[in-house]
mmCIF file of C-alpha atoms in Angstrom:
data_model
loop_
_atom_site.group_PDB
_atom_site.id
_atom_site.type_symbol
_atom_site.label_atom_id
_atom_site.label_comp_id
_atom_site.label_asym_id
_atom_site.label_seq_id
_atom_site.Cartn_x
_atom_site.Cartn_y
_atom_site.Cartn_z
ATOM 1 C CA UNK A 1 -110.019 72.483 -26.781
ATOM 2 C CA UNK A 2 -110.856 68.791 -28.154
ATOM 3 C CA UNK A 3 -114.547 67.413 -26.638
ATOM 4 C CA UNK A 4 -115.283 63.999 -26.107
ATOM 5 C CA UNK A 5 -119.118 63.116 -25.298
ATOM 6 C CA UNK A 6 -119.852 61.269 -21.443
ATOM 7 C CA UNK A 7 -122.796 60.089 -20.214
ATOM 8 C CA UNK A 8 -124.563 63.549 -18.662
ATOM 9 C CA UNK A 9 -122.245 65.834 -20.669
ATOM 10 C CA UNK A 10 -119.264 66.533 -22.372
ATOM 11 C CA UNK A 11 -115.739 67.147 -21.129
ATOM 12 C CA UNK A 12 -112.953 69.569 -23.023
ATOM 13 C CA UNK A 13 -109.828 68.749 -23.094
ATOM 14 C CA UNK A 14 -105.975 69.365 -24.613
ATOM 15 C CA UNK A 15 -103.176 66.847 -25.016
ATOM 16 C CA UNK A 16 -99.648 68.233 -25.311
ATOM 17 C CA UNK A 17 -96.487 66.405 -25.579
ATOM 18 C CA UNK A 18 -95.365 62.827 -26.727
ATOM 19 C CA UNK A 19 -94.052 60.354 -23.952
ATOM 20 C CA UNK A 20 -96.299 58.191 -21.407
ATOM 21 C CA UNK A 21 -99.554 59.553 -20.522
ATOM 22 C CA UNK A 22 -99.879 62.061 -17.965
ATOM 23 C CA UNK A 23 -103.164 63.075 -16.407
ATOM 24 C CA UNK A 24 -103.289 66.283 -14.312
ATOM 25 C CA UNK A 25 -106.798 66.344 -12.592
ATOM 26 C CA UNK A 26 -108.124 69.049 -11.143
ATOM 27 C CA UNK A 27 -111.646 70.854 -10.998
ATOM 28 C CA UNK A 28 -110.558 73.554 -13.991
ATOM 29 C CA UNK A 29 -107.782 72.600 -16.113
ATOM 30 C CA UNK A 30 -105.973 76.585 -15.420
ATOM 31 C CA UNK A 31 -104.688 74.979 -12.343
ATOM 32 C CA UNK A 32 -101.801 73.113 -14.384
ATOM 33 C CA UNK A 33 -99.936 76.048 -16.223
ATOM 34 C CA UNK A 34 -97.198 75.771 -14.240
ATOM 35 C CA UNK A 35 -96.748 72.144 -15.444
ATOM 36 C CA UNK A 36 -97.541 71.625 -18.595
ATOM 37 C CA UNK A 37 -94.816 73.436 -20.637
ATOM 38 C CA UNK A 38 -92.006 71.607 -18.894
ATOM 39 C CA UNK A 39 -93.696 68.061 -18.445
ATOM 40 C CA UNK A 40 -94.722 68.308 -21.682
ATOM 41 C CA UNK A 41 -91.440 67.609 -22.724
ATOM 42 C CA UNK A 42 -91.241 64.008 -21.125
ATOM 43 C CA UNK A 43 -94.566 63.277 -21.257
ATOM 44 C CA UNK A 44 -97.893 63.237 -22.997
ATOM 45 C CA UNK A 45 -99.873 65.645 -21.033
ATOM 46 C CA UNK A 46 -103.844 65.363 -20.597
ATOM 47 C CA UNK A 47 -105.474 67.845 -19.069
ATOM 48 C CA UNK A 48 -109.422 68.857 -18.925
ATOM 49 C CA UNK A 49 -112.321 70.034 -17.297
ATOM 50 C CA UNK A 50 -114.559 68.235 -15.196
ATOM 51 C CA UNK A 51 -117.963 67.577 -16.090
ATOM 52 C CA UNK A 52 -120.461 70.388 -15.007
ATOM 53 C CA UNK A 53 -117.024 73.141 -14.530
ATOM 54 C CA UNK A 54 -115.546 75.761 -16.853
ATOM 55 C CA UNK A 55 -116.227 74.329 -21.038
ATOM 56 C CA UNK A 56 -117.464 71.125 -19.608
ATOM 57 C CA UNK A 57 -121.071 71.123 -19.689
ATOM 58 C CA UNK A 58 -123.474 68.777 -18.019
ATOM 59 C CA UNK A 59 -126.884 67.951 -18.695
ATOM 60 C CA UNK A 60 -127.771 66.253 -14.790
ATOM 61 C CA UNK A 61 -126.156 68.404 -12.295
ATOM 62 C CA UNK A 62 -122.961 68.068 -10.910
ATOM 63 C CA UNK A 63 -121.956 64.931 -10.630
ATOM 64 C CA UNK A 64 -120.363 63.266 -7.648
ATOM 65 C CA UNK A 65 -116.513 62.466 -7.611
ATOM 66 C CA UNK A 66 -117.242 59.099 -8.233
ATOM 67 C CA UNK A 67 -119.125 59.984 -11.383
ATOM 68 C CA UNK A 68 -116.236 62.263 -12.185
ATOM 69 C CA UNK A 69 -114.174 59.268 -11.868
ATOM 70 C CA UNK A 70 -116.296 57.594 -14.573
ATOM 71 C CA UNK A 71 -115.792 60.236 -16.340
ATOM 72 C CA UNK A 72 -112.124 60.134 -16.823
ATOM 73 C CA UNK A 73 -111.890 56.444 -18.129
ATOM 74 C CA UNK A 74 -114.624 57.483 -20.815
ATOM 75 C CA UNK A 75 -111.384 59.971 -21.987
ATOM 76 C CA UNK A 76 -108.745 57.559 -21.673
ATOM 77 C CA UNK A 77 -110.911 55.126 -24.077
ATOM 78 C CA UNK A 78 -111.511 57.747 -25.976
ATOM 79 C CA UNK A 79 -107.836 58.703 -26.363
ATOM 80 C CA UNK A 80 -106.939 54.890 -26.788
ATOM 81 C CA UNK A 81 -104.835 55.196 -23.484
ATOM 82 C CA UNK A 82 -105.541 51.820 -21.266
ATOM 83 C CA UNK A 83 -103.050 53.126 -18.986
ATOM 84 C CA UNK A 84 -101.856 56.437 -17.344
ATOM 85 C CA UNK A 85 -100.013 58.318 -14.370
ATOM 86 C CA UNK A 86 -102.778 60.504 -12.675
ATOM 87 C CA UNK A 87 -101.640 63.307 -10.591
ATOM 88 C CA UNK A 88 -104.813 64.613 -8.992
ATOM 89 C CA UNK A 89 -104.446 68.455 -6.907
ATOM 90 C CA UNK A 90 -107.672 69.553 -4.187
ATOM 91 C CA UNK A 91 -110.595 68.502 -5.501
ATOM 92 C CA UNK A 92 -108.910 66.274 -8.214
ATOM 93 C CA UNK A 93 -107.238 64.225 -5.606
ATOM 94 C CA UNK A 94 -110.802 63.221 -4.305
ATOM 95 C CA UNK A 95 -111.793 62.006 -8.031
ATOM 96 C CA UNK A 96 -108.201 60.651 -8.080
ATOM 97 C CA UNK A 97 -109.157 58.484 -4.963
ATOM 98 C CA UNK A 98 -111.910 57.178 -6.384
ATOM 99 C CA UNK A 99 -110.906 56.518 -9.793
ATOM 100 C CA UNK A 100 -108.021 54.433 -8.290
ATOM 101 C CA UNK A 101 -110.468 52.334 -5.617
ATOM 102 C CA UNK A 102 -112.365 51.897 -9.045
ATOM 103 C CA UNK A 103 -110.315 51.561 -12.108
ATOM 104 C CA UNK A 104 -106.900 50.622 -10.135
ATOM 105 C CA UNK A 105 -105.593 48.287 -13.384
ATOM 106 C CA UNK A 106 -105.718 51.685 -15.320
ATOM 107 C CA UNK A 107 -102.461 52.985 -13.529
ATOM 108 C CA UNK A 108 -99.558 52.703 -13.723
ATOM 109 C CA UNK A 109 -98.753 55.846 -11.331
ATOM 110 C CA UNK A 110 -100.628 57.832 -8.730
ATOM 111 C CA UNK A 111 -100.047 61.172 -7.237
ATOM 112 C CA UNK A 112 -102.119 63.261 -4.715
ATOM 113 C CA UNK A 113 -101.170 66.700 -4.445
ATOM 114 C CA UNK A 114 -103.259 68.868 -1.410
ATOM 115 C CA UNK A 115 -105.898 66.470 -0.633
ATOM 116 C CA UNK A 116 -106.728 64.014 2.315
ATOM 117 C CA UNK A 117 -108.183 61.103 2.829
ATOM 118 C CA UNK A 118 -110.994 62.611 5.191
ATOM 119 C CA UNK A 119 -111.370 66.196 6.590
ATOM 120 C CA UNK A 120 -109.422 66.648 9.831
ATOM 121 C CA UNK A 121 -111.324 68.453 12.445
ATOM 122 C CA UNK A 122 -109.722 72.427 11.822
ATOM 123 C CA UNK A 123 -109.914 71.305 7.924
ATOM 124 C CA UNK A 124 -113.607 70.556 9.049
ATOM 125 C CA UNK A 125 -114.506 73.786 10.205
ATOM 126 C CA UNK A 126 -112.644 75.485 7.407
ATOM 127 C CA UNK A 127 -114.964 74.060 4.953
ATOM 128 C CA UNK A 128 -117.578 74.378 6.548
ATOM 129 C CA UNK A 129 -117.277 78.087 6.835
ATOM 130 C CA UNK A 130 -116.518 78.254 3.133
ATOM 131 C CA UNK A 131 -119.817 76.200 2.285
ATOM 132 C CA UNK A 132 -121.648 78.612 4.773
ATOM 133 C CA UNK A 133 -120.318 81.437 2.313
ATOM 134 C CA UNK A 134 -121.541 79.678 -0.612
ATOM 135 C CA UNK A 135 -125.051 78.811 0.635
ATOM 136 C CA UNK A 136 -125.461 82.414 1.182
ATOM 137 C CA UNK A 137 -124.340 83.027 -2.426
ATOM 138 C CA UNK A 138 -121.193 85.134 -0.893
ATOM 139 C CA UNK A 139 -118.573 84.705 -3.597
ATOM 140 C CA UNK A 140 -116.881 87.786 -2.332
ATOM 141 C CA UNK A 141 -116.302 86.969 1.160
ATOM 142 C CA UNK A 142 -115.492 83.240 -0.219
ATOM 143 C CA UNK A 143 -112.790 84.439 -1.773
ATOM 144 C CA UNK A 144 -111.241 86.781 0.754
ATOM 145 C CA UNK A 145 -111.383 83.941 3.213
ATOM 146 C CA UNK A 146 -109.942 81.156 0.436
ATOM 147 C CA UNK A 147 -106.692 83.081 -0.849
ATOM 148 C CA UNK A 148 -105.294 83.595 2.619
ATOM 149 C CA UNK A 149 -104.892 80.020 2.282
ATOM 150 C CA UNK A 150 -103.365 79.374 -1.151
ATOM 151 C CA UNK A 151 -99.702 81.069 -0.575
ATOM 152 C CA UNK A 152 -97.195 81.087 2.206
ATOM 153 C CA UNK A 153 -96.767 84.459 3.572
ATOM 154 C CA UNK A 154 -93.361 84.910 1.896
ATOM 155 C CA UNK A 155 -95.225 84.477 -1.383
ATOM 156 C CA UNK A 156 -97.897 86.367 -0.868
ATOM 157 C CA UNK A 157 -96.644 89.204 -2.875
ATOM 158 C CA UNK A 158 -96.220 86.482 -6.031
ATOM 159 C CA UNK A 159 -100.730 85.912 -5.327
ATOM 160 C CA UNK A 160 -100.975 89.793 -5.108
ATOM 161 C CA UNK A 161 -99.560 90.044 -8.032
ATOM 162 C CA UNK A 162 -100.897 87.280 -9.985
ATOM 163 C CA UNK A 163 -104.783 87.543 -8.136
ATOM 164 C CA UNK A 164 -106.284 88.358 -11.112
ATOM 165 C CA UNK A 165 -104.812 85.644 -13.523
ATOM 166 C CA UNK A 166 -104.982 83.254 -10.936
ATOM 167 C CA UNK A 167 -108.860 83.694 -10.502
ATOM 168 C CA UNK A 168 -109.674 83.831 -13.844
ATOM 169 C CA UNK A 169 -107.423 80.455 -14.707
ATOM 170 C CA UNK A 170 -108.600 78.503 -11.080
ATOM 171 C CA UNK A 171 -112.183 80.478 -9.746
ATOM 172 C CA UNK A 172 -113.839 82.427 -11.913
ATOM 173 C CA UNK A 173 -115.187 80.123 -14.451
ATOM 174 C CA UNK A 174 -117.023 78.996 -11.233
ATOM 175 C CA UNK A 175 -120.874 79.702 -10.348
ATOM 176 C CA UNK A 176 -121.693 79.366 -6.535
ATOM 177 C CA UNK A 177 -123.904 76.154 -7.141
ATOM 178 C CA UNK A 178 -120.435 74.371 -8.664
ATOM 179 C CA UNK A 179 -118.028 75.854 -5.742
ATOM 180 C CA UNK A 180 -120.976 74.305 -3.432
ATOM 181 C CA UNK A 181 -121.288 70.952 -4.989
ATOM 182 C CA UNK A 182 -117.157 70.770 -4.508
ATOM 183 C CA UNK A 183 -117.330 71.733 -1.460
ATOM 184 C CA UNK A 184 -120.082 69.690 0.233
ATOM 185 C CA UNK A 185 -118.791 66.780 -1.428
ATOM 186 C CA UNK A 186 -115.379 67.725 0.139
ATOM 187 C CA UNK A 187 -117.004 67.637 4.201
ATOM 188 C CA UNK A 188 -118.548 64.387 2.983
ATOM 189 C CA UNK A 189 -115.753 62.594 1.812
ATOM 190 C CA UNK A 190 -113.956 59.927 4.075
ATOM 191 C CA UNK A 191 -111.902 57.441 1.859
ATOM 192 C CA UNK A 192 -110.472 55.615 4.927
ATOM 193 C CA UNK A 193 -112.416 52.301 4.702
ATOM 194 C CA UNK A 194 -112.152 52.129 0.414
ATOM 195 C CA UNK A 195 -109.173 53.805 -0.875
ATOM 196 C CA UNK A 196 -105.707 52.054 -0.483
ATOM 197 C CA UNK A 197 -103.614 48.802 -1.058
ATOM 198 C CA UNK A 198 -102.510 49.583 -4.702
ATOM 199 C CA UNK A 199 -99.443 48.053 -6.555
ATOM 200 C CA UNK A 200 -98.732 51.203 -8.970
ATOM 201 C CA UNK A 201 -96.130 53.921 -7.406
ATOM 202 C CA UNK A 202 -98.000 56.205 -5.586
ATOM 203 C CA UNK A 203 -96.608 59.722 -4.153
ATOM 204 C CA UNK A 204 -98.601 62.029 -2.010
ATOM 205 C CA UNK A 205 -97.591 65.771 -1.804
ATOM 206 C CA UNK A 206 -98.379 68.222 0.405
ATOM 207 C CA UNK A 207 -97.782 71.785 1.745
ATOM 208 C CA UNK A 208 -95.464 72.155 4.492
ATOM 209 C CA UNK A 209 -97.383 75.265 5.708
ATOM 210 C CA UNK A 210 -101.087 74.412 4.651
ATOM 211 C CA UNK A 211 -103.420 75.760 6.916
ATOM 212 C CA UNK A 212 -106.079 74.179 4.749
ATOM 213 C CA UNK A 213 -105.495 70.613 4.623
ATOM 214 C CA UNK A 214 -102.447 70.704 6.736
ATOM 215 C CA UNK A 215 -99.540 68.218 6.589
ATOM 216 C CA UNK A 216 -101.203 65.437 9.043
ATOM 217 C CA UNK A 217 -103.605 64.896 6.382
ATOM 218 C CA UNK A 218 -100.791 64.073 3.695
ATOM 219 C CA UNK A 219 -99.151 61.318 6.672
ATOM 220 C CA UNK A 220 -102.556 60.141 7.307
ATOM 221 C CA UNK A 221 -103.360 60.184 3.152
ATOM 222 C CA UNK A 222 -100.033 58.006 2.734
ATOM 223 C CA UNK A 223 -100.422 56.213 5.061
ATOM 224 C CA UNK A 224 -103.531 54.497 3.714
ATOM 225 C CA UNK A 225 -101.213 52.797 0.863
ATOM 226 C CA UNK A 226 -98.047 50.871 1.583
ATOM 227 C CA UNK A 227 -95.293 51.336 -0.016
ATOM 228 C CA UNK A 228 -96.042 55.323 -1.066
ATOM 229 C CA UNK A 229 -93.913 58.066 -0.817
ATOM 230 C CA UNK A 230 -94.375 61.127 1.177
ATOM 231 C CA UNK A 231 -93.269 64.553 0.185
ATOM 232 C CA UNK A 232 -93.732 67.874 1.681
ATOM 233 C CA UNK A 233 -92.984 70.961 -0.561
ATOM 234 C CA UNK A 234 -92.410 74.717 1.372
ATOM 235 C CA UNK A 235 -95.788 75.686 -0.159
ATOM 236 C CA UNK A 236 -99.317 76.371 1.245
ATOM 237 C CA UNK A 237 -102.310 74.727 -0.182
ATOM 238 C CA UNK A 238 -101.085 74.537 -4.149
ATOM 239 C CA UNK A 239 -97.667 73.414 -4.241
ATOM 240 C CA UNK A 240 -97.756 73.336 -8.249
ATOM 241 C CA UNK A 241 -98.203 76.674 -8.159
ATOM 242 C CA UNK A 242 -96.542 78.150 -5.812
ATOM 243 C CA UNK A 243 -93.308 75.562 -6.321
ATOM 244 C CA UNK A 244 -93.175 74.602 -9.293
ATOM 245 C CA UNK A 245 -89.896 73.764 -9.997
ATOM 246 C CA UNK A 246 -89.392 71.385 -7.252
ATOM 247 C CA UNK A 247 -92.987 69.589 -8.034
ATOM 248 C CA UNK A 248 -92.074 69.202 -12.150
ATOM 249 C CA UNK A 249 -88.923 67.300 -11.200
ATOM 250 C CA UNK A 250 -91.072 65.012 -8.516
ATOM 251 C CA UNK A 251 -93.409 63.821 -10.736
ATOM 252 C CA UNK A 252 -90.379 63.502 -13.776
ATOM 253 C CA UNK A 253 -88.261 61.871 -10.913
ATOM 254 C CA UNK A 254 -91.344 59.020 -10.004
ATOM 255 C CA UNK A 255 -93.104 58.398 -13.465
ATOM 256 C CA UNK A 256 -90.593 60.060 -16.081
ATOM 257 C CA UNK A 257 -88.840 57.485 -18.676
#
């Protein structure tokens, strides 16, 4: 992986492809290896760590999603990119939120992919029990609790399967103090009175059958910016992973040449 130096740390990161610029945010960059091969082909994909996760080191903590936000325009200068689609997934949809209420001439295209604008009351509780896990350094239990989450139940042969990969490439680079900075900054965060109103095309994405953040938080998510589109994939809480044919050709279909 290629480094580039941020205030507080350093993020690593791969570029793949030629075409317009493609960010895929998320916490750990394993999350996108569904993606990358295929929209590598039309596009010129970025992906990376965030600051204080996985070969990202920081030197002051873990920083907020605002922070992270900062973050990502210090790798678009860096990269010479003054422009750029950013699909943000989870977590990354957060930083995506803020990076667009911040650096909003920097787009050209916005998607966010199993995120919300603020945690609806189940989604509430939810985290909250997963925090409570975390504060009483419980990774296993975290864990047991999370997955029964990530698939439909049709596919949850494909996460049986696949549990071990897909921990190592989305969890276990984690330490409990980094899941619980994600996740208290995930109770905290309510976008609703600073995130919206942009000109750039903007898609939101959700999972028809996610328990997590379930679709009302996708409508409400939407919602918040005129003139988005709304699209609901048969997929529980990661829809690029658990469809990703269907969620290549979205993002080709909206920001492709």
């Amino acid at each position: 992986m290629d480094r580039v130096d941020v205030p507080g740390g350093v993020l690593r990161y791969r570029v793949r492809g030629d075409g317009p610029p493609l960010i895929l945010l998320s916490t750990l960059s394993g999350g996108w290896t569904r993606q990358v091969p295929e929209l590598s082909r039309e596009f010129t994909v970025v992906t990376y760590d965030m600051r204080g996760f996985g070969d990202s080191p920081s030197s002051t903590g873990f920083p907020s999603n605002a922070e992270h936000a900062d973050d990502l325009t210090v790798l678009l200068d860096h990269l010479g990119l003054p422009t750029a689609v950013v699909v943000g997934m989870s977590h990354g949809g957060l930083v995506a939120q803020h990076f667009a209420a911040k650096y909003a001439e920097r787009l050209v295209g916005l998607g966010l992919v199993a995120t919300f604008a603020a945690p609806h009351g189940p989604t509430q509780l939810l985290l909250r029990m997963l925090y409570g896990f975390l504060e009483r350094d419980d990774l296993a239990n975290f864990w047991e609790v999370l997955r029964c989450f990530l698939f439909t139940a049709r596919n949850a042969g494909f996460l049986l399967r696949r549990e071990t990969g897909l921990k190592q490439a989305m969890f276990d680079q984690y330490q409990t103090a980094s899941l619980r900075s994600i996740y208290g900054q995930a109770i905290e965060h309510d976008s609703r009175d600073w995130f919206g109103g942009l000109s750039c095309p903007t898609v939101v994405v959700g999972g028809a059958e996610d328990m997590l953040f379930p679709p009302i938080l996708a409508e409400r998510l939407a919602g918040q910016v005129p003139g988005s589109r709304l699209v609901m994939l048969p997929a529980a809480h990661i829809p690029p992973v658990e469809t990703p044919r269907p969620f290549n050709q979205l993002l080709l279909q909206m920001f492709g040449r």
